[in-house]
Steps between C-alpha positions, in 0.01 A plus 500: 500500500371560854638160608835571340523841673415338831776236461757762398409714795546201729848446358599867544352526850668200650648488853849596374371843399335545840827412673703721264292810589500431878866411528616799290283731704651367821847531354458870417332562833805372683745685271326833570420423863122486455428852370131407465486522883763762582415752231119504497488871603738594219294297251185694588681832478646407157151447351371850577714714271289650223719763334450547128715302258532564128673174418311245709260440785556672835543283809129514594387406146759223490380365832139506389571331166737250667237432766231465232601137465444459877141626475405324179273204451761286671390646832130439454428203276862387545455450874176308436688282247784435743260389773298288252802297394730529804266541794521773762863402567602651167463844664777424753744422218389821328618685812829309498561602141434869578743502792774289344444607140481880539885530485476348149278792403754733660787344301294532180428867566863581571623317191237647270586854615873445479491381142209705362536696178346818364317425176335792315468704817353214714670258735499133402638200675428172672640145499616502136701816560666389823564155357678642196706750699532328837688188394878534477491264203305709245418209269339314787318815609371564150375144468309520830360839407372388159348183647318691773374767256362246255331305777380826655336635183332163439390443860386848585322563168334165440472323835454754778221742388228236479458438869453872568241539223317183590448619855392849383244348266388237750457760774287728286303203373418384854411852615310644206425208268699643207629235262874434560581534129342845488692605811824370349445682172421838659779476754755405234413808293531735797821336608647538152427874507678537834824323403536723192573786744836359608688471832392828659129427439543151644655647816230765533218250461658266757552781747134596488324167483685251719538659846138602553359162403766313698403695814127440446557129443723472809239677713222280370705187586569635850127567557410144401771365730382720790140375459632144523771569758382225729637255238826687441710299740382168360559621142862598575553170686364312198747679272796394718381144560423446132836636397677218683249223439384503865132534409313173439317624195800664328774267619527326166556816295788662688716490186226679311483765775873578457490497120181706466600747766827577323335492156226742604759724668712512190192577288376774730837659579716388206782408741789368294320541168694813406209675334467746789868595439387646167272736689781574746728609219250765378531699822731796553663458838813633664642156587426144373440375855205740530326309226594176669317614810193586292500155342525326837229721654258418219534130581411562864211731416342256260547199722417623846230752412311378196585129466471425871174685554350332192607156615384544861171643381444191286603253772319670789167493309542143367480637145715233330534144381818294494609223264790257520759449222269257321218754496296327769305741723609470866324811629182640346347809653370639169352222282512559121686833537802572274812583688625858472294819525193309624675401824579865582152612398342246735727624784390862449137404470503332840524847648362720221237292314473593131803729510776245428443452130522869404779582747725217390430567132610863537799406714624239252444742213720763662771265624524294185504806275807636675664158502445472122656844449803374692503183288507703180791705633685175571439364149593824328825528694607149408412558136699825487797315639473245216429727201551855615258791500339413170141608437380199301593229751357708785178556307472128430562429872217736596257329263598149607486600870149646460385182320646290782314717751174428315562123476505479877126573505421191289732253669435260789595576858747210524674594176552866585647422843726227358625740234561780751686273741710345225605845380614601844676170555693514170636845572575418862720204404722724286499809718561344842781283360655815353473692827683225680786540252524881488296623798819552699537834321167617645612379848818707462295810403269445794789466750655821363167677551485390863862598564428851378188513719703401808739792429205740498521564127221516245589188297623565146569243234841495336538187282873567439567501874342157528681365196181451300539491125253564218286732707338756273575872496170561678667459837822681399288800405326484837837514675593812303166664586549423872853647489363821334234523769 
């Protein structure tokens, strides 16, 4: 089974998918005149709003939950994995994805907000919703939506949770010696109790847990880098040289550097996957573009704060090994050490001996817990799209999801990463292709937003003015409220 999963993942994550993500990101960057550079101040401002919302998450909660994927295990063990298989050069291509790919996250956020629905007093949306309503040909839209939802429920429920749980269990095992199965069982029970509470509890948990630990982890990484600052220049040079095959050691794995950099970036930031758009739809904002800014900002935050500091900390302390595509070791700084958490632990221990195990275990526990909460939200949203707000299917989903969370603690490291990558790749194929077909609507909304800004107006969203059809009454009601105000 592990070999089959590995082969399937290799088929999904072929170079065509890498090129599809990069080219589509560049396309939307050009169409919107590189908002990821011009609008950074506006992005930051959009993430700060924390007014109460009865129907969804406020902008701050939405940003935190959206950014949860950017401070999950993909930023810690994920960076170690990318360097292990792609060499230091993989980090350069991670940066490229963040810069070029952030407009994809913006398009997703705009589309998810535009076509969101109100279901039993809570906002729901995401790729399935904008696929069904965004295509002019409704039969084609419905087909895309159903396909994505089925793949989404399968991938998010059965393939994605394992890598988070594995790293939680492995981290606690390395730090405190607790058996991974015991950790998995206890964590699964606690997690099950949390998701019973619904959307608002998920948002509240995320808002409390994620920011504090992200700041502490970032500061720890910076301290380690400062203590090794004499090697900083050579570490950055190695990243650039390895990215283009200019380094003698890594010259033969340039293709791996590109592939693993993009793959790890997609895993950490979910660029193009569409799952973050489900989170985006749950927010209550005044204009769809606001949520687009939040989505783009979360990509930058995850990449240039957490991912980059993790990667540089690993490289600057020589806390990594590298293998070629045949599995032959070409660099071995840590003999007999499993890739993942152990690389980051070793990096921390070079400055704070004996601290790394416990600190990384707690960090991974916090980050992965929030990421799993986001995963469950994704799966539930896709299921509701398929069968409606029915209690039995949702209850079954919760049970299966919790079981899947537990299984991650008894799986192998290669298997959980292959499953997680394959899940992201499957959804990215469908979602990015869809955005190329219907993303022009989001570009139109964005340009209208900018035109109103240039006139000194507070941008308002009027779907009728833009000729957008099948937009729910949520936005029409907002227009009436603004007129009354």
